[in-house]
Coordinates of C-alpha atoms and ligand atoms in Angstrom, one line a residue:
M1 CA 46.2 132.8 128.0
D2 CA 46.0 135.4 125.3
D3 CA 47.3 136.1 121.8
T4 CA 50.9 136.6 122.9
D5 CA 50.9 133.1 124.4
V6 CA 50.0 131.4 121.1
G7 CA 52.3 133.6 118.9
A8 CA 52.5 132.5 115.3
D9 CA 49.8 129.8 115.7
L10 CA 47.2 132.5 115.6
E11 CA 46.1 133.8 112.2
K12 CA 43.5 136.3 113.3
I13 CA 41.0 137.2 116.0
L14 CA 37.5 136.9 114.7
V15 CA 35.5 137.9 117.8
S16 CA 37.3 139.7 120.6
Q17 CA 37.0 139.2 124.4
D18 CA 35.2 142.6 124.7
Q19 CA 32.8 141.7 121.9
I20 CA 32.0 138.4 123.5
H21 CA 31.5 140.0 126.9
D22 CA 29.2 142.8 125.6
K23 CA 27.1 140.4 123.5
I24 CA 26.6 138.0 126.4
V25 CA 25.5 140.8 128.7
E26 CA 23.1 142.0 126.0
L27 CA 21.6 138.5 125.5
A28 CA 21.5 137.8 129.2
A29 CA 19.2 140.8 129.7
E30 CA 16.9 139.5 126.9
I31 CA 16.8 136.0 128.5
D32 CA 16.0 137.6 131.9
R33 CA 13.1 139.4 130.3
D34 CA 11.9 136.4 128.3
Y35 CA 11.9 134.0 131.2
A36 CA 10.7 136.3 134.0
G37 CA 8.7 134.5 136.5
R38 CA 9.7 131.0 135.2
D39 CA 12.3 128.6 136.4
L40 CA 15.0 128.2 133.8
L41 CA 17.4 125.2 133.4
L42 CA 20.6 125.9 131.4
V43 CA 21.9 122.8 129.7
G44 CA 25.5 123.3 128.7
V45 CA 26.9 121.1 125.9
L46 CA 30.4 120.0 126.9
K47 CA 33.1 120.7 126.4
G48 CA 32.9 123.7 124.1
A49 CA 30.1 125.5 126.0
L50 CA 32.2 125.6 129.2
M51 CA 33.2 129.3 128.8
V52 CA 29.9 130.6 127.5
M53 CA 28.0 128.8 130.2
A54 CA 30.2 130.3 132.9
D55 CA 29.9 133.8 131.6
L56 CA 26.2 133.7 130.5
S57 CA 25.0 132.2 133.8
R58 CA 26.9 134.9 135.7
A59 CA 25.5 137.7 133.5
L60 CA 21.9 136.5 134.2
H61 CA 20.0 138.0 137.2
S62 CA 17.5 135.1 137.2
P63 CA 18.2 132.2 139.6
V64 CA 18.9 129.5 137.0
T65 CA 19.9 125.9 137.5
M66 CA 22.4 124.2 135.4
D67 CA 23.0 120.7 134.0
W68 CA 25.4 119.3 131.4
M69 CA 25.5 116.9 128.5
A70 CA 28.6 115.8 126.6
V71 CA 28.1 114.8 123.0
S72 CA 30.5 114.2 120.3
S73 CA 30.1 114.9 116.6
Y74 CA 33.7 115.6 115.7
G75 CA 36.7 113.4 115.5
S76 CA 40.2 114.8 116.1
G77 CA 40.0 116.7 112.8
T78 CA 38.1 119.8 111.7
K79 CA 35.0 118.2 109.9
S80 CA 31.7 117.3 111.4
S81 CA 31.1 113.5 111.1
G82 CA 27.3 113.8 111.5
V83 CA 27.5 110.9 114.0
V84 CA 26.3 112.1 117.5
R85 CA 27.2 110.1 120.6
I86 CA 26.1 110.8 124.2
L87 CA 29.3 110.8 126.2
K88 CA 27.6 112.1 129.4
D89 CA 23.8 112.4 129.8
L90 CA 22.0 115.0 132.0
D91 CA 22.0 114.3 135.7
G92 CA 18.4 115.4 136.2
D93 CA 14.9 114.9 134.7
I94 CA 13.8 117.8 132.5
S95 CA 10.1 116.9 132.2
G96 CA 8.0 120.1 132.7
K97 CA 11.0 122.3 132.8
H98 CA 12.0 125.3 130.7
V99 CA 15.3 124.3 129.1
L100 CA 17.8 126.6 127.4
V101 CA 20.5 124.6 125.6
V102 CA 23.8 126.6 125.7
E103 CA 26.1 125.9 122.8
D104 CA 29.4 127.5 121.8
I105 CA 28.9 127.0 118.1
I106 CA 26.5 125.7 115.5
D107 CA 28.4 124.6 112.4
S108 CA 26.5 122.0 110.3
G109 CA 23.7 122.0 112.8
L110 CA 23.8 118.2 113.0
T111 CA 24.6 118.0 116.7
L112 CA 22.0 120.4 117.8
S113 CA 19.2 119.1 115.6
W114 CA 19.8 115.6 117.0
L115 CA 20.1 117.0 120.6
L116 CA 16.8 119.0 120.3
L117 CA 14.9 115.9 119.2
N118 CA 16.4 113.9 122.0
L119 CA 15.6 116.6 124.7
R120 CA 12.1 117.2 123.3
S121 CA 11.3 113.5 123.7
R122 CA 11.8 113.9 127.5
G123 CA 8.7 116.1 127.9
P124 CA 10.1 119.5 128.9
A125 CA 7.8 122.6 129.1
S126 CA 10.0 124.3 126.5
V127 CA 13.4 123.9 124.8
D128 CA 15.2 126.8 123.2
V129 CA 18.8 127.4 122.1
F130 CA 21.5 129.9 122.9
A131 CA 24.5 129.7 120.6
L132 CA 27.4 132.1 120.9
L133 CA 28.5 131.4 117.3
R134 CA 26.8 130.2 114.2
K135 CA 28.1 129.5 110.7
P136 CA 25.2 130.1 108.3
E137 CA 27.1 129.0 105.2
A138 CA 27.9 125.6 106.8
A139 CA 24.3 124.7 107.8
Q140 CA 23.2 121.2 106.6
V141 CA 20.0 121.1 108.5
P142 CA 17.9 124.1 109.7
V143 CA 18.0 124.6 113.5
G144 CA 15.8 127.1 115.3
V145 CA 18.1 129.2 117.5
R146 CA 16.4 131.8 119.8
Y147 CA 19.6 133.6 120.9
V148 CA 22.6 134.0 118.6
G149 CA 25.8 135.9 119.5
F150 CA 27.6 136.1 116.2
D151 CA 27.2 134.8 112.7
I152 CA 30.7 134.0 111.4
P153 CA 32.2 132.8 108.1
S154 CA 32.7 129.1 107.5
E155 CA 36.2 128.9 108.8
F156 CA 37.6 126.6 111.5
V157 CA 37.7 128.6 114.7
V158 CA 39.3 128.0 118.1
G159 CA 39.2 129.7 121.5
Y160 CA 36.7 130.5 124.2
G161 CA 35.9 126.8 124.6
L162 CA 36.5 125.8 121.0
D163 CA 39.5 123.5 120.4
Y164 CA 41.7 122.0 117.7
G165 CA 42.9 118.6 119.0
E166 CA 41.8 119.7 122.5
R167 CA 44.1 122.7 122.5
Y168 CA 43.3 126.5 122.4
R169 CA 40.1 126.2 124.5
N170 CA 41.4 128.6 127.1
L171 CA 41.9 131.5 124.7
P172 CA 39.7 134.4 125.8
F173 CA 38.7 135.2 122.2
V174 CA 37.6 133.4 119.1
G175 CA 40.1 133.2 116.2
T176 CA 41.5 131.2 113.4
L177 CA 44.8 129.3 113.3
A178 CA 47.7 129.7 110.9
P179 CA 47.9 126.9 108.2
H180 CA 51.1 125.5 109.7
V181 CA 49.2 124.4 112.8
Y182 CA 47.2 121.9 110.6
G183 CA 50.4 120.7 109.1
A184 CA 49.8 122.4 105.8
Ligands
PRP201 C1 31.3 121.2 118.6 C2 30.3 122.3 119.2 C3 29.0 121.7 118.9 C4 29.2 121.0 117.6 C5 28.7 121.9 116.4 O1 31.4 120.2 119.6 O2 30.5 122.4 120.6 O3 28.5 120.9 119.9 O4 30.6 120.7 117.5 O5 28.9 121.2 115.2 P1 27.8 120.8 114.2 O6 26.8 122.0 114.1 O7 28.5 120.6 112.9 O8 27.1 119.6 114.7 P2 32.5 119.1 119.4 O9 31.8 117.8 118.9 O10 33.7 119.6 118.7 O11 32.9 118.7 120.9 P3 33.5 119.7 122.1 O12 32.5 120.7 122.4 O13 33.8 118.8 123.2 O14 34.8 120.4 121.5

């Protein structure tokens, strides 16, 4: 799926497929260096982190393992509710492990700050965060993020894993939607 398939629904492309690819390769090299000689567990946060997890894990040269959590902080609309629910927990124990949480986006930071507290209570050797996108202007709580792809303006974005009403996740870029899509 690309911009021609969404036609007038798309307002603009904020981060292109090439920009995403290049940034992930660059950050993967950093991660390989930082975790050299240590076993790394990537924890993807479903569903949004699906694409970034697939591309980041394949760009790494280290033999990582992967696990997944599904949490929900959004309803069907575009605003963070601040209420985090675990929809699916990790399959494995993380005690003593080096964990890198892989997120598509940090918006208010509420999901991640809750998630980090939760994961740290399980006794891992370390917990750090990789986020492809971050909205500095939307931050409600400070969250330490070790690897950030792009700081973006506080606009509602879709694509590359991010949805509006579960649609647009399979766009290969990150973009904004035209007002008519929201019924404006
Ligand atoms: C998105 C995103 C983050 C969270 C960020 O997930 O993947 O987990 O919101 O928002 P916050 O910083 O304001 O807490 P969402 O709850 O939309 O679920 P999804 O990944 O299944 O789309």
